[in-house]
JSON list of C-alpha atoms (C1' of nucleotides) in Angstrom, two decimals:
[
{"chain": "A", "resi": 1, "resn": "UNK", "atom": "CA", "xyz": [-70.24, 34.01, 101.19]},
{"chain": "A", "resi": 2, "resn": "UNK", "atom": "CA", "xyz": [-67.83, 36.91, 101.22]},
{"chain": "A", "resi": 3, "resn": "UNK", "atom": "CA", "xyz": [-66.38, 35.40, 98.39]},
{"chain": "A", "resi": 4, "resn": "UNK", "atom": "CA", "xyz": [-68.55, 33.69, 95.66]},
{"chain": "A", "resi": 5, "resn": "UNK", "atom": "CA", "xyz": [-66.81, 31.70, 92.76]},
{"chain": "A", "resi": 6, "resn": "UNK", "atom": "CA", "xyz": [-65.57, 33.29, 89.74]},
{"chain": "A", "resi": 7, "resn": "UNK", "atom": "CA", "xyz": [-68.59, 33.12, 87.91]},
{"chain": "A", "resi": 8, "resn": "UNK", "atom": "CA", "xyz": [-70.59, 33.86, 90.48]},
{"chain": "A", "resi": 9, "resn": "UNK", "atom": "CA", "xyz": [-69.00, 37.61, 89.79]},
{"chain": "A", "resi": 10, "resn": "UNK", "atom": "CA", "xyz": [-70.20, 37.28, 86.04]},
{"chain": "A", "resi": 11, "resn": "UNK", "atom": "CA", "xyz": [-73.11, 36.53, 86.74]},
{"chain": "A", "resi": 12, "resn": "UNK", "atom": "CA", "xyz": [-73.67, 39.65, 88.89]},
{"chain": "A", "resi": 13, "resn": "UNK", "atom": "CA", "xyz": [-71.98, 41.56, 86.25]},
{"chain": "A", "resi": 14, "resn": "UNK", "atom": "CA", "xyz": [-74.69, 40.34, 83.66]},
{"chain": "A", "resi": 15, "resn": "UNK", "atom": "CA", "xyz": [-77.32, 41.34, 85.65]},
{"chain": "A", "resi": 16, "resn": "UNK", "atom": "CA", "xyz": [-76.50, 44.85, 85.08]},
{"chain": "A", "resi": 17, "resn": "UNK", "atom": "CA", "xyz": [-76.30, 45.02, 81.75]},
{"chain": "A", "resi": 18, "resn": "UNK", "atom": "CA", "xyz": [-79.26, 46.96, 80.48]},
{"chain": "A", "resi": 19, "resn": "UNK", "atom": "CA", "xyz": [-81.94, 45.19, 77.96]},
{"chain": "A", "resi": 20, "resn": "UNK", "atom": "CA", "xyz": [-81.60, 45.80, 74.57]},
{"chain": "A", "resi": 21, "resn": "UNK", "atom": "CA", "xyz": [-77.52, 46.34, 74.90]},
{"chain": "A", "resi": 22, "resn": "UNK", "atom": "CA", "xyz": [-74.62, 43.68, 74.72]},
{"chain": "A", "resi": 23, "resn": "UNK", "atom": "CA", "xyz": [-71.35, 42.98, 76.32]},
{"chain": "A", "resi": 24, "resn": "UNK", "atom": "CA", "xyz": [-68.08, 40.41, 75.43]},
{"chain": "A", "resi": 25, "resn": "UNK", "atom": "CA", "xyz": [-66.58, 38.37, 77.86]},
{"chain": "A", "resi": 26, "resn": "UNK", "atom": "CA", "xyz": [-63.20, 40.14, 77.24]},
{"chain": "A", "resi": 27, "resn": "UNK", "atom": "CA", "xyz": [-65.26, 43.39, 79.20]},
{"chain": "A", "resi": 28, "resn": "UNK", "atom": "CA", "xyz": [-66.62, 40.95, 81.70]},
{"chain": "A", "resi": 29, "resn": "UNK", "atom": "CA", "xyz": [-63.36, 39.52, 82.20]},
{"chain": "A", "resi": 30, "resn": "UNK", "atom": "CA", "xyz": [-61.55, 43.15, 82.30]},
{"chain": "A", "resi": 31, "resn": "UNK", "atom": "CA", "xyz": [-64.36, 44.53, 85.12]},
{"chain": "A", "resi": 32, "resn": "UNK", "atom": "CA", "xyz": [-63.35, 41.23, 87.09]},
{"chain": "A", "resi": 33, "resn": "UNK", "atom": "CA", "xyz": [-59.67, 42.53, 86.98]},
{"chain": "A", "resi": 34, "resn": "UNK", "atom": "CA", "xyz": [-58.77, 39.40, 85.19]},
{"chain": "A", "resi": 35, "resn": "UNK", "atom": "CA", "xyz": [-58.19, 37.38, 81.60]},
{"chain": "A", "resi": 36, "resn": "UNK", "atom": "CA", "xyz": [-59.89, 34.54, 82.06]},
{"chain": "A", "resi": 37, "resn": "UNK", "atom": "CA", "xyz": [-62.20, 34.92, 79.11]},
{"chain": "A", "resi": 38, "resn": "UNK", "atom": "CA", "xyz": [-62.29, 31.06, 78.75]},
{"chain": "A", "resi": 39, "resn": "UNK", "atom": "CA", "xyz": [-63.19, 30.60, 82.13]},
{"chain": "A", "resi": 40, "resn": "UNK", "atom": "CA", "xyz": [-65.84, 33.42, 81.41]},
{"chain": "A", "resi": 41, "resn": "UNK", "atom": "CA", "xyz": [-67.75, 31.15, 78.80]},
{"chain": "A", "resi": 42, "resn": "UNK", "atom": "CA", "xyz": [-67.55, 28.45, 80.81]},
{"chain": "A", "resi": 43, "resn": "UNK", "atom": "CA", "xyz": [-69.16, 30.05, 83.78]},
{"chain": "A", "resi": 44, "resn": "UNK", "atom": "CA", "xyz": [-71.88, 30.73, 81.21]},
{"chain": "A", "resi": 45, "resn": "UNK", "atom": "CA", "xyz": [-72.63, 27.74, 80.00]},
{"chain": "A", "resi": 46, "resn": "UNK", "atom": "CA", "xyz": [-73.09, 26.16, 83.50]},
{"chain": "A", "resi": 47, "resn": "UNK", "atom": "CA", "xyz": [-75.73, 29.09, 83.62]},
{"chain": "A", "resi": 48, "resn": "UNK", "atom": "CA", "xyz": [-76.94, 28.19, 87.39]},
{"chain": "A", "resi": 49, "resn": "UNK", "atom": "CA", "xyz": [-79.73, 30.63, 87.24]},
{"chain": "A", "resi": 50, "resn": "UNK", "atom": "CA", "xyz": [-80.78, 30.20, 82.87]},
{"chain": "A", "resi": 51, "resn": "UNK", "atom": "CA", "xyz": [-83.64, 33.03, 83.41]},
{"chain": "A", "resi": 52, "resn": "UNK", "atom": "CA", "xyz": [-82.23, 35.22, 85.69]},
{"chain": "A", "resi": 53, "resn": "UNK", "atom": "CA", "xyz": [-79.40, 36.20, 83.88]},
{"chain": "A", "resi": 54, "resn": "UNK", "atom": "CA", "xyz": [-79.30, 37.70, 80.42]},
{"chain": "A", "resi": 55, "resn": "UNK", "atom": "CA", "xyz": [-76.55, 35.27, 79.29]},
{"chain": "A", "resi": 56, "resn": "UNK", "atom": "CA", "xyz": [-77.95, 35.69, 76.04]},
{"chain": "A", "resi": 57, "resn": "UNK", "atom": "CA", "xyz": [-76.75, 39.73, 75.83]},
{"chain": "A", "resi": 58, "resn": "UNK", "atom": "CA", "xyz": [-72.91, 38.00, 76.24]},
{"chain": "A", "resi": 59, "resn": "UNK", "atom": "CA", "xyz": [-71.08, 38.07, 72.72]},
{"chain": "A", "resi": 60, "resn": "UNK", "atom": "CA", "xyz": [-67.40, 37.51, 71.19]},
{"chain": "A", "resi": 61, "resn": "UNK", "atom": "CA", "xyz": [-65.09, 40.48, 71.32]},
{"chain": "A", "resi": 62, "resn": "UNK", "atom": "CA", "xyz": [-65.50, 40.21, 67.40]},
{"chain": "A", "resi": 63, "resn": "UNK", "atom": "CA", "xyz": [-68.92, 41.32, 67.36]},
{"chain": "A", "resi": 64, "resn": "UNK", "atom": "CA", "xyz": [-70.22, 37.92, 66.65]},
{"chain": "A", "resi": 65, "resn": "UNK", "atom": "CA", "xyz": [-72.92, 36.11, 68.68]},
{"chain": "A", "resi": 66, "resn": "UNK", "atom": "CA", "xyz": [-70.98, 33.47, 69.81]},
{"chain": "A", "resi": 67, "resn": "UNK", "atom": "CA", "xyz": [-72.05, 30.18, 71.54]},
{"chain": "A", "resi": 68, "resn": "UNK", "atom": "CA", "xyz": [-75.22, 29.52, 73.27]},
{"chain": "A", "resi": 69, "resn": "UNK", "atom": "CA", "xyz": [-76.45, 26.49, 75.73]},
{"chain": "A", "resi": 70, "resn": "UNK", "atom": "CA", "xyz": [-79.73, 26.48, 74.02]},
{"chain": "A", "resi": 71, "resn": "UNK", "atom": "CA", "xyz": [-78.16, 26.78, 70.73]},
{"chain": "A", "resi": 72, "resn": "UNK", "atom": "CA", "xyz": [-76.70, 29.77, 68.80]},
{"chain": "A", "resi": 73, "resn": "UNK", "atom": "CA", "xyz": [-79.92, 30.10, 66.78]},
{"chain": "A", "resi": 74, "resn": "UNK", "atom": "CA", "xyz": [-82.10, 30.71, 69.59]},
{"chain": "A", "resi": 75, "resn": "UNK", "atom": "CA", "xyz": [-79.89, 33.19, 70.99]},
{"chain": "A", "resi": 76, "resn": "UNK", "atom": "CA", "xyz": [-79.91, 35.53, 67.96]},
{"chain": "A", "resi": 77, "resn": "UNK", "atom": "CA", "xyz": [-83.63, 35.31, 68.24]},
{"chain": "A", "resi": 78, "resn": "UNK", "atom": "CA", "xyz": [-83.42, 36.46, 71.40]},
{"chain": "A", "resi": 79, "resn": "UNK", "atom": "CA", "xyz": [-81.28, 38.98, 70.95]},
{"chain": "A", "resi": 80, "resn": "UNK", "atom": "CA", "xyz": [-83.60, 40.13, 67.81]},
{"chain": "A", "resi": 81, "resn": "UNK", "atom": "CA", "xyz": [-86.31, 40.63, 70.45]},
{"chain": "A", "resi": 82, "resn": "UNK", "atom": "CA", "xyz": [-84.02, 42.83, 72.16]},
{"chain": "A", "resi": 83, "resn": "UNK", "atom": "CA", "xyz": [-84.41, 44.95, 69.61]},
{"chain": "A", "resi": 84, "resn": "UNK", "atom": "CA", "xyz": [-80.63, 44.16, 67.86]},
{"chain": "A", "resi": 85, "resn": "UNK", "atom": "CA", "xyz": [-79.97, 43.87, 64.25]},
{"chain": "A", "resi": 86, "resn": "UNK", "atom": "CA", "xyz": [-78.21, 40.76, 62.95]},
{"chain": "A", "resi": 87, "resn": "UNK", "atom": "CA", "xyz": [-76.51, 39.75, 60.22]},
{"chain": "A", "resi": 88, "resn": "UNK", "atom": "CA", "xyz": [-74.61, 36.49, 59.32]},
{"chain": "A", "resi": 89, "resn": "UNK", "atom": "CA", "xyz": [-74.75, 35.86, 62.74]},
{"chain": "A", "resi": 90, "resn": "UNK", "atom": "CA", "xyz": [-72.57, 39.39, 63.20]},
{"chain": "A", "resi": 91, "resn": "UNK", "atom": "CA", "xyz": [-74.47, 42.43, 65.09]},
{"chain": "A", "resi": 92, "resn": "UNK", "atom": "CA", "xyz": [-75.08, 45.39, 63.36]},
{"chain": "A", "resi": 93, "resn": "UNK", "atom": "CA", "xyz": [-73.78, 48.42, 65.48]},
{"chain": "A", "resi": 94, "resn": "UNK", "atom": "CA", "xyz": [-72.24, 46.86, 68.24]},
{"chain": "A", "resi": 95, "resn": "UNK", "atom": "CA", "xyz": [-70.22, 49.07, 69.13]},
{"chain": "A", "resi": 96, "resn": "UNK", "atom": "CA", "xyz": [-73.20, 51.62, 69.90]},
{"chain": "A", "resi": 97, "resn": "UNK", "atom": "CA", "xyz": [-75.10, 48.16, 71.76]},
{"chain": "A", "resi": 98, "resn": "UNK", "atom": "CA", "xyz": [-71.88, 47.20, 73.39]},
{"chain": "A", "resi": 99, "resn": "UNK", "atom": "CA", "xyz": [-72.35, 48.24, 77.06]},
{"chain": "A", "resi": 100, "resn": "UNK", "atom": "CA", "xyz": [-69.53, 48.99, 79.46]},
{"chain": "A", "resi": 101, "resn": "UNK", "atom": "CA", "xyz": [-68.89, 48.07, 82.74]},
{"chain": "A", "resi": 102, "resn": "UNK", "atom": "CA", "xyz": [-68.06, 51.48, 85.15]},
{"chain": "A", "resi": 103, "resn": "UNK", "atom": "CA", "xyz": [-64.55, 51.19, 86.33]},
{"chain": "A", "resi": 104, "resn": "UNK", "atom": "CA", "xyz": [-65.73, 52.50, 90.02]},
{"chain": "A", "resi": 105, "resn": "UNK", "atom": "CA", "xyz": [-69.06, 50.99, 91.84]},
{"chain": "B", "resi": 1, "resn": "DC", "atom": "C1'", "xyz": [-52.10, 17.73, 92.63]},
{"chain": "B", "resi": 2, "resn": "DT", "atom": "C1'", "xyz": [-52.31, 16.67, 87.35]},
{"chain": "B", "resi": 3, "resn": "DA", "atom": "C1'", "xyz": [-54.83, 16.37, 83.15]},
{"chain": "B", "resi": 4, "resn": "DA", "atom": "C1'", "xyz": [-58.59, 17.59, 80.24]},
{"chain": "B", "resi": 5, "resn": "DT", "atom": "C1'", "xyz": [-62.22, 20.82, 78.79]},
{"chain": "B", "resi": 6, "resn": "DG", "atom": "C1'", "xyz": [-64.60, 25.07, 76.97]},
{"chain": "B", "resi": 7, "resn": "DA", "atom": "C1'", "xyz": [-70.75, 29.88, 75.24]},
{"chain": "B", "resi": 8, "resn": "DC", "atom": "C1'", "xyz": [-63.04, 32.89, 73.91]},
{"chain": "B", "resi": 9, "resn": "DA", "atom": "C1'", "xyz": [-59.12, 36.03, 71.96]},
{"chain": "B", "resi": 10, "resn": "DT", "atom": "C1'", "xyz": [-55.19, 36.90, 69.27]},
{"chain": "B", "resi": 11, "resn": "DT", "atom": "C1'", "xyz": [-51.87, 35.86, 65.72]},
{"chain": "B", "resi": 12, "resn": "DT", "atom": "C1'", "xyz": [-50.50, 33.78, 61.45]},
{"chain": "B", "resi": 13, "resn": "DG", "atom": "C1'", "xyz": [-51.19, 31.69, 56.65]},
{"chain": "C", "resi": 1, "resn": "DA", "atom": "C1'", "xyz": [-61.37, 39.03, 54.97]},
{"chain": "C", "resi": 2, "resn": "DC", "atom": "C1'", "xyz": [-61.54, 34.13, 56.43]},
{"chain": "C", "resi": 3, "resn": "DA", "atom": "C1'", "xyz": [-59.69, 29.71, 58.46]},
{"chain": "C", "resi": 4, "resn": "DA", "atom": "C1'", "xyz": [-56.61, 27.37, 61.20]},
{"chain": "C", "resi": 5, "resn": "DA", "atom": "C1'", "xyz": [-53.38, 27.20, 64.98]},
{"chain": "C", "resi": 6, "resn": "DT", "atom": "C1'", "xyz": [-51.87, 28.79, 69.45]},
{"chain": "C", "resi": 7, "resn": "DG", "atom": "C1'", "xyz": [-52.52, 30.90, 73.97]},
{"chain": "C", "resi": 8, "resn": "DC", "atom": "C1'", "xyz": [-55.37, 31.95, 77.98]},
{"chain": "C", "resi": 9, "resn": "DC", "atom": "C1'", "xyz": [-57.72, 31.26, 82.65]},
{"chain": "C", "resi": 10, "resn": "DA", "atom": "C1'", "xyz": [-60.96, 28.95, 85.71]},
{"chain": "C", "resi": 11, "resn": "DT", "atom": "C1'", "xyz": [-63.62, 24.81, 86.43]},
{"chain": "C", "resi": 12, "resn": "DT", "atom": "C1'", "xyz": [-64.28, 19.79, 86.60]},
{"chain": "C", "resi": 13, "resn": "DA", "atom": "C1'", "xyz": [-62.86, 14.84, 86.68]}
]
DNA sequence: CTAATGACATTTG
DNA sequence: ACAAATGCCATTA
């Protein structure tokens, strides 16, 4: 396994984002050295390990929640338990919940 | 290998 | 500001 698929890599990158924060898959994309936003999403919503990663913290560059396998409405619940504001399906501060990746690991 | 798809992003009307 | 159209990259058939 020295190298895992592409979402394999979001996955991991997922993992590390903190409760109670969010991140876009533009950022996930960027810390992955690539563009591939699209193929970002996608790797979501095949979601190989649903629990284990907080797919739910993943939102649109926009600030907007986004898509969801289980539905959109259950993840701004989630979310909501995370203790993030929503509105209109938009998050309220996101740029002060928006976690980012560190350039060096 | 080629074509189609998608939990997006950016530009244009 | 919002909606529609176009562009993007990786995955799947």
């Amino acid at each position: 396994m020295k190298k895992q698929s592409f979402s394999s890599k979001c996955y991991t990158l997922l993992k590390k984002v903190p409760r109670g924060k969010v991140t876009t898959y533009k950022e996930i994309a960027k810390a992955l050295g690539t563009r591939a936003w699209r193929a970002v999403g996608t790797a979501m919503n095949k979601n190989p390990k649903a629990p284990k990663i907080p797919c739910h913290r993943v939102v649109l560059s926009s600030g907007k929640l986004g898509g969801f396998a289980k539905g959109a409405e259950k993840k701004e619940e989630l979310l909501k338990k995370e203790g993030i504001k929503i509105s209109n399906k938009k998050i309220i501060n996101f740029d002060k919940l928006f976690f980012k990746f560190p350039k060096n690991t």
